[in-house]
Every structure is written in structure tokens, then in C-alpha cells.
PDB file of C-alpha atoms in Angstrom:
ATOM      1  CA  MET A   1     -54.745  77.513 -37.542  1.00 65.00           C
ATOM      2  CA  VAL A   2     -57.604  75.643 -39.390  1.00 67.00           C
ATOM      3  CA  LYS A   3     -60.636  77.501 -40.094  1.00 70.00           C
ATOM      4  CA  VAL A   4     -64.122  75.459 -40.025  1.00 67.00           C
ATOM      5  CA  ILE A   5     -66.810  76.413 -41.959  1.00 67.00           C
ATOM      6  CA  SER A   6     -70.108  74.946 -41.059  1.00 71.00           C
ATOM      7  CA  SER A   7     -72.661  74.531 -43.769  1.00 74.00           C
ATOM      8  CA  TYR A   8     -75.165  72.600 -41.717  1.00 76.00           C
ATOM      9  CA  GLU A   9     -78.844  73.445 -42.764  1.00 83.00           C
ATOM     10  CA  GLN A  10     -81.923  71.989 -40.904  1.00 86.00           C
ATOM     11  CA  CYS A  11     -83.879  70.153 -43.405  1.00 90.00           C
ATOM     12  CA  PRO A  12     -87.606  71.308 -42.828  1.00 90.00           C
ATOM     13  CA  PHE A  13     -88.924  67.580 -43.282  1.00 91.00           C
ATOM     14  CA  PHE A  14     -86.856  66.379 -40.586  1.00 90.00           C
ATOM     15  CA  GLU A  15     -87.638  69.392 -38.481  1.00 92.00           C
ATOM     16  CA  LYS A  16     -91.308  68.815 -39.125  1.00 92.00           C
ATOM     17  CA  THR A  17     -90.797  64.978 -38.199  1.00 92.00           C
ATOM     18  CA  PHE A  18     -89.332  65.906 -34.906  1.00 91.00           C
ATOM     19  CA  SER A  19     -92.011  68.335 -34.057  1.00 93.00           C
ATOM     20  CA  ILE A  20     -94.426  65.547 -33.982  1.00 94.00           C
ATOM     21  CA  LEU A  21     -92.550  62.520 -32.914  1.00 92.00           C
ATOM     22  CA  GLY A  22     -90.428  64.691 -30.135  1.00 93.00           C
ATOM     23  CA  ARG A  23     -93.455  65.748 -28.396  1.00 95.00           C
ATOM     24  CA  LYS A  24     -93.967  63.837 -25.179  1.00 96.00           C
ATOM     25  CA  TRP A  25     -96.359  60.866 -25.175  1.00 97.00           C
ATOM     26  CA  ASN A  26     -96.594  60.556 -29.214  1.00 97.00           C
ATOM     27  CA  GLY A  27     -93.609  58.121 -29.453  1.00 96.00           C
ATOM     28  CA  LEU A  28     -95.281  55.914 -26.809  1.00 97.00           C
ATOM     29  CA  ILE A  29     -98.764  56.125 -28.275  1.00 98.00           C
ATOM     30  CA  ILE A  30     -97.180  55.148 -31.813  1.00 98.00           C
ATOM     31  CA  ASP A  31     -95.548  52.385 -30.103  1.00 97.00           C
ATOM     32  CA  VAL A  32     -98.681  50.975 -28.696  1.00 98.00           C
ATOM     33  CA  LEU A  33    -100.620  51.247 -31.879  1.00 98.00           C
ATOM     34  CA  LEU A  34     -97.855  49.376 -33.429  1.00 98.00           C
ATOM     35  CA  THR A  35     -97.516  46.562 -30.865  1.00 97.00           C
ATOM     36  CA  GLU A  36    -101.117  46.113 -29.825  1.00 97.00           C
ATOM     37  CA  GLY A  37    -102.971  47.154 -33.097  1.00 97.00           C
ATOM     38  CA  PRO A  38    -106.072  49.218 -33.102  1.00 97.00           C
ATOM     39  CA  GLN A  39    -107.184  50.468 -29.550  1.00 97.00           C
ATOM     40  CA  ARG A  40    -109.897  52.321 -27.966  1.00 96.00           C
ATOM     41  CA  PHE A  41    -109.141  55.176 -25.860  1.00 97.00           C
ATOM     42  CA  LYS A  42    -109.370  53.846 -22.589  1.00 97.00           C
ATOM     43  CA  ASP A  43    -107.029  50.883 -23.890  1.00 98.00           C
ATOM     44  CA  ILE A  44    -104.393  53.591 -25.069  1.00 98.00           C
ATOM     45  CA  ALA A  45    -104.815  55.593 -21.719  1.00 98.00           C
ATOM     46  CA  SER A  46    -104.271  52.276 -19.533  1.00 98.00           C
ATOM     47  CA  LYS A  47    -101.121  51.489 -21.422  1.00 98.00           C
ATOM     48  CA  VAL A  48     -99.523  55.089 -21.447  1.00 97.00           C
ATOM     49  CA  GLN A  49    -100.459  55.462 -17.688  1.00 94.00           C
ATOM     50  CA  LYS A  50     -98.578  58.750 -16.658  1.00 96.00           C
ATOM     51  CA  CYS A  51    -100.224  60.777 -19.615  1.00 97.00           C
ATOM     52  CA  SER A  52    -103.452  62.582 -18.317  1.00 97.00           C
ATOM     53  CA  ASP A  53    -106.621  61.873 -20.452  1.00 97.00           C
ATOM     54  CA  ARG A  54    -106.705  65.705 -21.472  1.00 98.00           C
ATOM     55  CA  VAL A  55    -103.281  65.403 -22.892  1.00 98.00           C
ATOM     56  CA  LEU A  56    -103.984  61.928 -24.468  1.00 98.00           C
ATOM     57  CA  VAL A  57    -106.620  63.758 -26.430  1.00 97.00           C
ATOM     58  CA  GLU A  58    -104.649  66.382 -27.570  1.00 98.00           C
ATOM     59  CA  ARG A  59    -102.015  63.984 -28.708  1.00 98.00           C
ATOM     60  CA  LEU A  60    -104.527  61.628 -30.614  1.00 98.00           C
ATOM     61  CA  LYS A  61    -105.727  64.822 -32.581  1.00 97.00           C
ATOM     62  CA  GLU A  62    -102.155  65.787 -33.358  1.00 97.00           C
ATOM     63  CA  LEU A  63    -101.239  62.391 -34.704  1.00 98.00           C
ATOM     64  CA  GLU A  64    -104.488  62.307 -36.467  1.00 98.00           C
ATOM     65  CA  GLU A  65    -103.656  65.854 -38.153  1.00 97.00           C
ATOM     66  CA  ALA A  66    -100.187  64.610 -39.059  1.00 96.00           C
ATOM     67  CA  GLY A  67    -101.882  61.681 -40.880  1.00 97.00           C
ATOM     68  CA  LEU A  68    -100.090  58.900 -38.597  1.00 98.00           C
ATOM     69  CA  ILE A  69    -103.154  57.711 -36.911  1.00 98.00           C
ATOM     70  CA  GLN A  70    -106.958  57.464 -37.922  1.00 98.00           C
ATOM     71  CA  LYS A  71    -109.912  57.430 -35.644  1.00 96.00           C
ATOM     72  CA  LYS A  72    -112.479  54.608 -36.886  1.00 94.00           C
ATOM     73  CA  SER A  73    -116.058  54.001 -35.820  1.00 91.00           C
ATOM     74  CA  LEU A  74    -116.520  50.246 -34.642  1.00 83.00           C
ATOM     75  CA  GLU A  75    -119.044  48.470 -36.657  1.00 82.00           C
ATOM     76  CA  ASP A  76    -122.571  48.018 -34.915  1.00 79.00           C
ATOM     77  CA  SER A  77    -121.249  50.418 -32.018  1.00 80.00           C
ATOM     78  CA  CYS A  78    -121.189  54.102 -31.161  1.00 84.00           C
ATOM     79  CA  ARG A  79    -117.725  53.421 -30.175  1.00 90.00           C
ATOM     80  CA  SER A  80    -114.419  54.180 -31.841  1.00 93.00           C
ATOM     81  CA  CYS A  81    -110.911  53.025 -31.953  1.00 96.00           C
ATOM     82  CA  TYR A  82    -107.425  54.431 -33.130  1.00 98.00           C
ATOM     83  CA  CYS A  83    -105.139  52.566 -35.762  1.00 98.00           C
ATOM     84  CA  LEU A  84    -102.255  53.624 -37.575  1.00 98.00           C
ATOM     85  CA  THR A  85    -102.312  54.839 -41.091  1.00 98.00           C
ATOM     86  CA  GLU A  86     -99.991  53.299 -43.694  1.00 98.00           C
ATOM     87  CA  SER A  87     -97.431  56.362 -42.788  1.00 97.00           C
ATOM     88  CA  GLY A  88     -97.807  55.422 -39.027  1.00 98.00           C
ATOM     89  CA  GLN A  89     -97.345  51.804 -39.812  1.00 98.00           C
ATOM     90  CA  ASP A  90     -94.075  52.774 -41.758  1.00 97.00           C
ATOM     91  CA  LEU A  91     -92.595  53.970 -38.342  1.00 97.00           C
ATOM     92  CA  LYS A  92     -92.400  50.194 -37.350  1.00 97.00           C
ATOM     93  CA  ASP A  93     -88.614  49.611 -38.165  1.00 97.00           C
ATOM     94  CA  ILE A  94     -87.620  53.024 -36.854  1.00 95.00           C
ATOM     95  CA  MET A  95     -89.402  52.277 -33.425  1.00 96.00           C
ATOM     96  CA  HIS A  96     -87.733  48.730 -33.487  1.00 96.00           C
ATOM     97  CA  LYS A  97     -84.222  50.382 -33.845  1.00 96.00           C
ATOM     98  CA  LEU A  98     -85.209  52.658 -30.880  1.00 93.00           C
ATOM     99  CA  HIS A  99     -86.201  49.793 -28.798  1.00 93.00           C
ATOM    100  CA  SER A 100     -82.866  48.250 -29.444  1.00 94.00           C
ATOM    101  CA  TRP A 101     -80.933  51.428 -28.845  1.00 92.00           C
ATOM    102  CA  SER A 102     -82.758  52.050 -25.484  1.00 91.00           C
ATOM    103  CA  LYS A 103     -82.053  48.642 -24.385  1.00 91.00           C
ATOM    104  CA  ARG A 104     -78.691  49.011 -25.215  1.00 90.00           C
ATOM    105  CA  TRP A 105     -77.801  52.395 -23.607  1.00 90.00           C
ATOM    106  CA  TYR A 106     -80.647  52.602 -20.756  1.00 88.00           C
ATOM    107  CA  ASP A 107     -81.510  49.231 -19.862  1.00 72.00           C
ATOM    108  CA  LYS A 108     -79.313  49.655 -16.828  1.00 70.00           C
ATOM    109  CA  ASP A 109     -81.473  52.761 -15.601  1.00 60.00           C
ATOM    110  CA  CYS A 110     -84.845  50.774 -15.743  1.00 60.00           C
TER     111      CYS A 110
END
């Protein structure tokens, strides 16, 4: 009989990352900003259609607090837009790989 010893320990940084990216809508919001560039709230809402405005506001605040997005005032206007920070932009390769993976494994379901 072989005794298996598990020494798996969750990395706190990985856990924190998934607590942010694993929240419903966060990945889609990031993907919109990666694909479309800076967006106003209404533009993000139109692209992440199933997310209610209330939840979208919460998610944008969470992503801003996590340092992944930034809310900027538009010049000569009282309007604002959301854009990715450097760390948010750094997710580009990861999101590209997730797109490829999902097309390979879930394309038949869409």
C-alpha cells in the first residue's frame, strides 16, 4: 500500500487573484476594457448586458480598489470613463489564453 502525503498549500496571492477575477462579471468587464479601450459606464453596461446596473457599480468599485481599473474624468466634461491600469493591461495575455481555451472546449455550447 502506497501512502500519499499531500503538501498542497494555497498561495495567498493566487487566492487573492481568484477572489477578484473569479467574481461574476469581473472577467467580462476586464475583457471589454481590454478589447474596446476606455469606456463610459453606459458603454460597459451595454456590453455586459446581463449584469444589473447596481451590480456593475459594485464590480467597478471592486476592480478599482484592486488596482485593475481606474475611473478618469473626461476633459471638458463632467462625464467619466473607466480604463485599465498597468496591472489590468497585464491581464491581456491571460485573457487571450482564456478565450482560446473557451473556444476549444465550449464552442459547441454557444
